[in-house]
Short mmCIF file of C-alpha atoms in Angstrom, two decimals:
data_model
loop_
_atom_site.label_atom_id
_atom_site.label_comp_id
_atom_site.label_asym_id
_atom_site.label_seq_id
_atom_site.Cartn_x
_atom_site.Cartn_y
_atom_site.Cartn_z
CA UNK A 126 124.27 119.52 102.24
CA UNK A 127 121.29 117.79 100.66
CA UNK A 128 118.65 115.75 102.44
CA UNK A 129 117.34 113.00 100.17
CA UNK A 130 114.27 111.03 101.25
CA UNK A 131 113.24 107.82 99.45
CA UNK A 132 109.74 106.36 99.73
CA UNK A 133 107.64 104.67 97.06
CA UNK A 134 104.67 106.99 97.53
CA UNK A 135 104.64 110.75 98.03
CA UNK A 136 102.29 113.70 97.59
CA UNK A 137 99.65 113.77 96.09
CA UNK A 138 99.23 110.08 97.00
CA UNK A 139 96.86 109.62 99.97
CA UNK A 140 98.40 106.54 101.63
CA UNK A 141 99.60 106.71 105.24
CA UNK A 142 103.30 106.46 104.37
CA UNK A 143 102.93 109.16 101.73
CA UNK A 144 101.30 111.54 104.18
CA UNK A 145 103.92 111.20 106.87
CA UNK A 146 106.81 111.25 104.36
CA UNK A 147 105.38 114.40 102.79
CA UNK A 148 105.01 115.98 106.21
CA UNK A 149 108.62 115.22 107.14
CA UNK A 150 110.05 116.44 103.83
CA UNK A 151 108.18 119.72 104.11
CA UNK A 152 109.19 120.15 107.74
CA UNK A 153 112.86 119.57 106.94
CA UNK A 154 112.61 121.90 103.95
CA UNK A 155 111.36 124.68 106.23
CA UNK A 156 114.35 124.05 108.46
CA UNK A 157 116.63 124.14 105.43
CA UNK A 158 115.16 127.45 104.29
CA UNK A 159 115.78 128.92 107.73
CA UNK A 160 119.36 127.62 107.73
CA UNK A 161 119.83 128.79 104.12
CA UNK A 162 122.16 125.84 103.54
CA UNK A 163 120.37 122.58 102.87
CA UNK A 164 118.00 121.39 100.14
CA UNK A 165 115.44 118.59 100.37
CA UNK A 166 114.86 116.10 97.56
CA UNK A 167 112.44 113.18 97.41
CA UNK A 168 112.79 109.98 95.38
CA UNK A 169 109.37 108.42 94.78
CA UNK A 170 107.53 106.47 92.11
CA UNK A 171 105.26 108.00 89.48
CA UNK A 172 102.34 105.97 90.87
CA UNK A 173 99.58 106.41 93.41
CA UNK A 174 98.79 103.42 95.58
CA UNK A 175 95.14 102.95 94.58
CA UNK A 176 95.18 103.78 90.84
CA UNK A 177 97.72 102.04 88.61
CA UNK A 178 96.47 103.94 85.57
CA UNK A 179 97.62 107.30 86.94
CA UNK A 180 101.13 108.50 86.06
CA UNK A 181 102.58 111.51 87.87
CA UNK A 182 105.06 113.95 86.34
CA UNK A 183 108.68 112.80 86.52
CA UNK A 184 109.88 116.07 88.06
CA UNK A 185 107.94 118.31 90.38
CA UNK A 186 107.82 119.93 93.75
CA UNK A 187 105.71 120.91 96.72
CA UNK A 188 106.78 124.06 98.49
CA UNK A 189 110.56 123.91 98.90
CA UNK A 190 110.73 120.14 98.32
CA UNK A 191 112.03 118.90 94.97
CA UNK A 192 110.38 115.63 93.87
CA UNK A 193 112.07 113.19 91.48
CA UNK A 194 109.52 110.57 90.45
CA UNK A 195 111.07 107.39 89.13
CA UNK A 196 109.90 105.01 86.43
CA UNK A 197 108.62 101.59 87.56
CA UNK A 198 106.30 98.89 86.34
CA UNK A 199 102.66 99.40 87.30
CA UNK A 200 101.06 96.04 87.88
CA UNK A 201 99.48 97.17 91.15
CA UNK A 202 98.73 95.25 94.34
CA UNK A 203 96.22 92.67 93.16
CA UNK A 204 98.72 89.93 92.22
CA UNK A 205 101.83 88.99 94.16
CA UNK A 206 104.07 88.57 91.09
CA UNK A 207 103.07 91.97 89.74
CA UNK A 208 103.64 93.59 93.10
CA UNK A 209 107.10 92.04 93.33
CA UNK A 210 107.97 93.43 89.90
CA UNK A 211 106.79 96.88 90.97
CA UNK A 212 109.00 96.59 94.05
CA UNK A 213 112.01 95.39 92.06
CA UNK A 214 111.85 98.12 89.44
CA UNK A 215 111.55 100.78 92.15
CA UNK A 216 114.64 99.33 93.85
CA UNK A 217 116.59 99.57 90.61
CA UNK A 218 115.41 103.12 89.95
CA UNK A 219 116.22 104.27 93.49
CA UNK A 220 119.71 102.77 93.31
CA UNK A 221 120.42 104.67 90.09
CA UNK A 222 118.87 107.88 91.44
CA UNK A 223 120.91 107.75 94.65
CA UNK A 224 124.08 107.35 92.60
CA UNK A 225 123.08 110.45 90.62
CA UNK A 226 121.97 112.67 93.48
CA UNK A 227 123.92 111.76 96.63
CA UNK A 228 127.13 113.67 97.29
CA UNK A 229 129.61 113.24 100.12
CA UNK A 230 128.06 114.38 103.37
CA UNK A 231 124.47 114.32 102.12
CA UNK A 232 121.89 112.69 104.38
CA UNK A 233 119.78 109.94 102.80
CA UNK A 234 116.57 109.07 104.70
CA UNK A 235 115.43 105.65 103.51
CA UNK A 236 111.90 104.47 104.27
CA UNK A 237 110.65 100.87 104.33
CA UNK A 238 108.27 101.06 101.36
CA UNK A 239 108.94 98.95 99.42
CA UNK A 240 110.44 96.29 101.71
CA UNK A 241 114.23 95.91 101.82
CA UNK A 242 114.85 99.37 100.36
CA UNK A 243 117.57 99.91 102.96
CA UNK A 244 119.59 97.09 101.39
CA UNK A 245 119.53 98.67 97.95
CA UNK A 246 120.22 102.14 99.35
CA UNK A 247 123.08 100.94 101.56
CA UNK A 248 125.33 100.18 98.59
CA UNK A 249 124.58 103.40 96.71
CA UNK A 250 124.85 105.72 99.72
CA UNK A 251 128.11 104.15 100.89
CA UNK A 252 129.59 104.38 97.41
CA UNK A 253 128.83 108.11 97.28
CA UNK A 254 129.99 108.89 100.83
CA UNK A 255 126.54 109.81 102.11
CA UNK A 256 125.09 109.56 105.60
CA UNK A 257 122.39 106.91 105.80
CA UNK A 258 119.35 107.11 108.07
CA UNK A 259 116.79 104.30 107.96
CA UNK A 260 113.25 105.35 108.81
CA UNK A 261 111.71 102.02 109.79
CA UNK A 262 107.94 102.32 109.51
CA UNK A 263 107.51 98.52 109.64
CA UNK A 264 109.80 95.51 109.74
CA UNK A 265 110.34 93.15 106.84
CA UNK A 266 110.88 90.19 106.56
CA UNK A 267 109.47 89.62 110.06
CA UNK A 268 105.97 90.65 108.96
CA UNK A 269 106.03 88.25 106.01
CA UNK A 270 107.32 85.47 108.27
CA UNK A 271 104.57 85.93 110.85
CA UNK A 272 101.87 86.09 108.18
CA UNK A 273 103.15 82.89 106.56
CA UNK A 274 104.20 84.59 103.32
CA UNK A 275 107.82 83.56 103.98
CA UNK A 276 108.96 80.41 105.73
CA UNK A 277 110.83 80.99 108.97
CA UNK A 278 113.75 78.70 108.19
CA UNK A 279 114.06 79.00 104.42
CA UNK A 280 117.21 80.19 102.68
CA UNK A 281 115.44 83.24 101.25
CA UNK A 282 114.33 84.29 104.73
CA UNK A 283 117.79 83.87 106.24
CA UNK A 284 119.39 85.85 103.43
CA UNK A 285 116.77 88.60 103.68
CA UNK A 286 117.28 88.92 107.45
CA UNK A 287 121.06 89.00 107.09
CA UNK A 288 120.97 91.68 104.40
CA UNK A 289 118.38 93.76 106.24
CA UNK A 290 120.35 93.59 109.48
CA UNK A 291 123.55 94.52 107.64
CA UNK A 292 121.86 97.60 106.18
CA UNK A 293 120.81 98.67 109.68
CA UNK A 294 124.15 97.91 111.33
CA UNK A 295 126.02 100.04 108.80
CA UNK A 296 123.59 102.99 108.96
CA UNK A 297 124.32 106.12 110.97
CA UNK A 298 120.85 106.10 112.52
CA UNK A 299 117.83 103.80 112.55
CA UNK A 300 114.61 105.60 113.47
CA UNK A 301 111.72 103.49 114.79
CA UNK A 302 108.28 104.57 116.04
CA UNK A 303 108.02 102.49 119.23
CA UNK A 304 110.20 101.06 121.98
CA UNK A 305 109.18 97.45 121.33
CA UNK A 306 110.51 97.64 117.77
CA UNK A 307 113.75 99.16 119.03
CA UNK A 308 114.16 96.35 121.56
CA UNK A 309 113.57 93.74 118.86
CA UNK A 310 116.29 95.26 116.68
CA UNK A 311 118.68 95.56 119.62
CA UNK A 312 118.15 91.86 120.30
CA UNK A 313 119.16 91.21 116.69
CA UNK A 314 122.46 92.98 117.20
CA UNK A 315 121.65 96.40 115.78
CA UNK A 316 123.82 98.89 117.73
CA UNK A 317 121.80 100.59 120.45
CA UNK A 318 123.68 103.82 119.73
CA UNK A 319 122.18 103.87 116.23
CA UNK A 320 118.56 103.48 117.40
CA UNK A 321 116.27 106.44 117.94
CA UNK A 322 112.56 106.44 118.77
CA UNK A 323 110.43 109.08 117.06
CA UNK A 324 106.69 108.49 117.23
CA UNK A 325 104.49 108.69 114.18
CA UNK A 326 102.29 111.76 113.93
CA UNK A 327 99.43 113.31 111.97
CA UNK A 328 98.81 116.86 110.81
CA UNK A 329 97.05 118.41 113.78
CA UNK A 330 96.53 121.66 111.89
CA UNK A 331 94.71 119.97 109.00
CA UNK A 332 92.89 117.54 111.33
CA UNK A 333 90.81 119.37 113.92
CA UNK A 334 88.11 118.09 116.28
CA UNK A 335 84.60 118.79 115.05
CA UNK A 336 81.32 118.73 116.96
CA UNK A 337 80.13 115.11 117.25
CA UNK A 338 77.19 114.27 115.03
CA UNK A 339 77.83 117.09 112.57
CA UNK A 340 79.46 117.33 109.15
CA UNK A 341 78.34 116.98 105.55
CA UNK A 342 79.66 113.41 105.23
CA UNK A 343 77.16 112.22 107.83
CA UNK A 344 74.34 113.67 105.79
CA UNK A 345 75.72 112.38 102.48
CA UNK A 346 76.12 108.86 103.83
CA UNK A 347 72.78 108.78 105.66
CA UNK A 348 74.29 108.57 109.14
CA UNK A 349 72.58 111.49 110.84
CA UNK A 350 71.45 110.51 114.32
CA UNK A 351 73.45 107.25 114.34
CA UNK A 352 76.21 106.16 116.70
CA UNK A 353 78.98 105.42 114.21
CA UNK A 354 81.74 102.92 115.00
CA UNK A 355 84.41 103.67 112.41
CA UNK A 356 87.42 101.93 110.90
CA UNK A 357 89.55 104.24 108.75
CA UNK A 358 92.51 103.26 106.57
CA UNK A 359 94.13 100.06 105.39
CA UNK A 360 92.30 96.75 105.79
CA UNK A 361 95.54 94.79 105.64
CA UNK A 362 96.84 91.32 106.42
CA UNK A 363 98.16 92.44 109.80
CA UNK A 364 94.72 93.54 111.01
CA UNK A 365 91.94 91.46 112.59
CA UNK A 366 88.28 91.79 111.65
CA UNK A 367 86.52 88.61 112.85
CA UNK A 368 85.99 90.07 116.33
CA UNK A 369 84.62 93.28 114.83
CA UNK A 370 82.22 91.50 112.46
CA UNK A 371 81.00 89.15 115.19
CA UNK A 372 80.25 92.20 117.32
CA UNK A 373 78.44 93.90 114.43
CA UNK A 374 76.37 90.75 113.98
CA UNK A 375 75.29 90.80 117.62
CA UNK A 376 74.26 94.44 117.24
CA UNK A 377 72.56 94.17 113.85
CA UNK A 378 69.11 94.76 115.34
CA UNK A 379 70.25 98.08 116.82
CA UNK A 380 69.12 100.67 114.27
CA UNK A 381 71.04 103.39 116.10
CA UNK A 382 74.52 101.78 115.74
CA UNK A 383 76.38 101.56 112.42
CA UNK A 384 79.84 100.14 111.65
CA UNK A 385 81.63 102.20 108.98
CA UNK A 386 84.74 101.09 107.04
CA UNK A 387 86.55 103.82 105.08
CA UNK A 388 89.55 102.72 103.01
CA UNK A 389 90.84 99.73 101.10
CA UNK A 390 93.56 97.13 101.27
CA UNK A 391 94.28 93.43 100.85
CA UNK A 392 91.45 92.23 103.11
CA UNK A 393 88.69 94.65 102.14
CA UNK A 394 87.12 92.32 99.56
CA UNK A 395 87.14 89.43 102.05
CA UNK A 396 85.60 91.59 104.77
CA UNK A 397 82.90 92.82 102.39
CA UNK A 398 82.15 89.23 101.37
CA UNK A 399 81.85 88.17 105.01
CA UNK A 400 79.53 91.08 105.74
CA UNK A 401 77.32 90.00 102.83
CA UNK A 402 77.39 86.36 103.97
CA UNK A 403 76.25 87.35 107.46
CA UNK A 404 73.63 89.73 106.07
CA UNK A 405 74.92 92.68 108.08
CA UNK A 406 72.93 95.69 106.98
CA UNK A 407 74.49 97.72 109.80
CA UNK A 408 77.94 97.72 108.13
CA UNK A 409 78.80 100.35 105.52
CA UNK A 410 81.86 100.61 103.22
CA UNK A 411 83.25 103.80 101.68
CA UNK A 412 86.45 104.52 99.71
CA UNK A 413 89.46 106.37 101.10
CA UNK A 414 88.67 110.07 101.20
CA UNK A 415 90.86 112.91 99.84
CA UNK A 416 92.96 114.81 102.34
CA UNK A 417 90.76 117.91 102.14
CA UNK A 418 87.99 115.82 103.74
CA UNK A 419 90.24 114.22 106.34
CA UNK A 420 88.93 116.24 109.28
CA UNK A 421 85.33 115.37 108.38
CA UNK A 422 86.16 111.72 107.71
CA UNK A 423 88.00 111.19 111.00
CA UNK A 424 85.49 113.30 112.91
CA UNK A 425 82.46 111.42 111.58
CA UNK A 426 82.71 108.28 113.80
CA UNK A 427 81.70 108.63 117.41
CA UNK A 428 84.35 106.03 118.22
CA UNK A 429 87.09 104.51 116.08
CA UNK A 430 88.32 100.93 115.84
CA UNK A 431 92.00 100.03 115.58
CA UNK A 432 93.01 96.38 115.22
CA UNK A 433 96.36 94.57 115.07
CA UNK A 434 97.38 90.93 115.32
CA UNK A 435 99.35 90.51 118.59
CA UNK A 436 102.28 88.89 116.76
CA UNK A 437 102.70 92.14 114.77
CA UNK A 438 103.31 94.35 117.83
CA UNK A 439 107.12 94.58 117.45
CA UNK A 440 106.89 95.13 113.69
CA UNK A 441 104.04 97.57 113.01
CA UNK A 442 102.32 100.43 114.80
CA UNK A 443 98.87 101.37 113.42
CA UNK A 444 99.48 104.92 112.22
CA UNK A 445 95.74 105.56 111.93
CA UNK A 446 95.62 106.09 115.70
CA UNK A 447 97.50 109.39 115.48
CA UNK A 448 94.95 110.87 113.09
CA UNK A 449 92.14 109.64 115.35
CA UNK A 450 93.77 111.34 118.34
CA UNK A 451 94.23 114.57 116.36
CA UNK A 452 90.52 114.44 115.48
CA UNK A 453 89.65 114.17 119.17
CA UNK A 454 87.86 110.85 118.99
CA UNK A 455 88.03 107.83 121.34
CA UNK A 456 89.50 104.52 120.20
CA UNK A 457 88.55 100.90 120.82
CA UNK A 458 91.60 98.73 120.21
CA UNK A 459 91.31 95.03 119.32
CA UNK A 460 94.59 93.19 119.80
CA UNK A 461 97.28 92.76 122.46
CA UNK A 462 95.86 94.43 125.56
CA UNK A 463 99.45 95.13 126.68
CA UNK A 464 100.52 96.43 123.26
CA UNK A 465 101.64 99.89 122.20
CA UNK A 466 98.22 101.35 121.35
CA UNK A 467 96.57 99.66 124.33
CA UNK A 468 99.08 101.26 126.70
CA UNK A 469 98.65 104.69 125.12
CA UNK A 470 94.87 104.42 125.48
CA UNK A 471 95.17 103.42 129.13
CA UNK A 472 97.75 106.08 130.01
CA UNK A 473 95.90 108.88 128.21
CA UNK A 474 92.42 107.64 129.22
CA UNK A 475 91.16 108.03 125.67
CA UNK A 476 89.79 104.58 124.87
CA UNK A 477 89.66 100.92 125.79
CA UNK A 478 91.22 97.66 124.62
CA UNK A 479 89.91 94.13 124.18
CA UNK A 480 91.68 90.95 123.17
CA UNK A 481 91.10 89.34 119.80
CA UNK A 482 88.12 87.01 120.11
CA UNK A 483 86.61 88.89 123.05
CA UNK A 484 83.31 89.63 121.33
CA UNK A 485 81.58 90.09 124.68
CA UNK A 486 84.11 92.74 125.65
CA UNK A 487 83.89 94.63 122.37
CA UNK A 488 80.09 94.50 122.35
CA UNK A 489 80.02 95.82 125.91
CA UNK A 490 82.46 98.64 125.04
CA UNK A 491 80.45 99.70 121.98
CA UNK A 492 77.17 99.69 123.91
CA UNK A 493 78.68 101.62 126.82
CA UNK A 494 79.91 104.34 124.48
CA UNK A 495 76.70 104.40 122.45
CA UNK A 496 74.79 105.08 125.65
CA UNK A 497 77.26 107.60 127.09
CA UNK A 498 77.87 110.75 125.01
CA UNK A 499 79.63 112.25 128.02
CA UNK A 500 82.18 109.40 128.12
CA UNK A 501 82.78 109.82 124.38
CA UNK A 502 83.31 113.55 124.85
CA UNK A 503 85.72 113.04 127.77
CA UNK A 504 87.78 110.42 125.95
CA UNK A 505 87.82 112.58 122.82
CA UNK A 506 89.20 115.56 124.73
CA UNK A 507 91.84 113.32 126.30
CA UNK A 508 92.77 111.93 122.87
CA UNK A 509 93.45 115.39 121.46
CA UNK A 510 95.43 116.28 124.58
CA UNK A 511 97.58 113.17 124.11
CA UNK A 512 98.14 114.17 120.49
CA UNK A 513 99.18 117.71 121.43
CA UNK A 514 101.52 116.54 124.18
CA UNK A 515 103.11 113.45 122.60
CA UNK A 516 102.20 112.88 118.96
CA UNK A 517 102.02 116.28 117.27
CA UNK A 518 103.52 116.95 113.87
CA UNK A 519 105.55 119.82 115.32
CA UNK A 520 107.11 117.56 117.95
CA UNK A 521 107.92 114.78 115.49
CA UNK A 522 109.54 117.11 112.98
CA UNK A 523 111.49 118.88 115.74
CA UNK A 524 112.96 115.53 116.78
CA UNK A 525 113.88 114.79 113.18
CA UNK A 526 115.54 118.20 112.90
CA UNK A 527 117.55 117.40 116.00
CA UNK A 528 118.60 114.11 114.44
CA UNK A 529 119.67 115.81 111.20
CA UNK A 530 121.64 118.42 113.15
CA UNK A 531 123.37 115.63 115.07
CA UNK A 532 124.54 114.09 111.79
CA UNK A 533 126.46 117.08 110.46
CA UNK A 534 128.82 115.97 107.67
CA UNK A 535 131.92 116.77 109.70
CA UNK A 536 131.02 114.13 112.26
CA UNK A 537 131.80 110.47 111.83
CA UNK A 538 129.52 107.63 112.88
CA UNK A 539 131.52 106.98 116.04
CA UNK A 540 131.38 110.51 117.42
CA UNK A 541 127.94 111.68 116.31
CA UNK A 542 126.01 112.68 119.45
CA UNK A 543 123.26 110.34 120.54
CA UNK A 544 119.69 111.57 120.53
CA UNK A 545 118.06 112.42 123.82
CA UNK A 546 115.20 110.07 122.91
CA UNK A 547 117.29 107.08 122.01
CA UNK A 548 116.61 103.55 123.20
CA UNK A 549 115.58 103.52 126.88
CA UNK A 550 117.83 101.66 129.28
#
């Protein structure tokens, strides 16, 4: 039996989906080696997310994972038409590759980058008699609808929803990261028996807590002795920054507090422009760092920021939180104070949450932490404990291994055993 995972980005790409897809593929490959039966293949593009000029080798591998990198256009993310063409050509290449590689009884794990990949994969996997598992990292077209990219009542939206739902209804399993997303899909008629909740994770071996205030990055970036409020990762459409920038503006006379953004994304240029317009000299921008500096990068801030528009709660979970927890750092969440991350922070006592627009609340939280190293230390310890107990890489991969074992080729969709962590009742 082969396990075939499809995601647009894969190692050595540094994006969040690449990192978790690489982690899963390697974890399943270790299982396969132990079983001496299965092999793990990955279908990805030849691109990296932040450099359209780079072309990766068509065939390669990492450990026991075989990587098949597929040809696509390379317009990049700057223009919508170019991005759509990149998506479309990856869809075509994946369809052809699945027809080539999938055999009866193989398990195809289909990610959600690019959007609607499950629709393309559905036809190919069914034609070849494979077992389809959708790994739903975010929900399209709902995200595009809520952000105003797609109209809610247009024909294109209705067709996209119908096709997406069909690809989930016909799959053997649909894996989601949070209960709220599972409930949303159940409300749309996706069979509850097909839904399984497996939390995102980060590599807790590669990401280790470091002593606050130390590290070469602090020295390189001139942050020694500062209380650093960090934002790490994608500055995307689904995230909110007005509350953060308004708070930074209120604190701009505090020489001891710095706001640090590390990463890129659709909204980075706009955020940088707003920082310049406000004259915020206490805000610093740095590019995404390579994975060998991940521990230092995540350990540099004294406290991390995570933001999410409340309307996005059923559709996205900010994966950056799991790396923050692995690094043993507290989190300040800006968004729905009853949302997924807010509840985790409250239950684990490893951070605080404020609503979007609550500048007073965020300012107060930042000042409280800046003045209380002991609170930062306590919340950081609790964050790492929450990671070890609930969000570790070992736990996530073990749950995926259980899922794969439950989908042995001899079992049909109707009699495959349900996962112990399926949709709560």
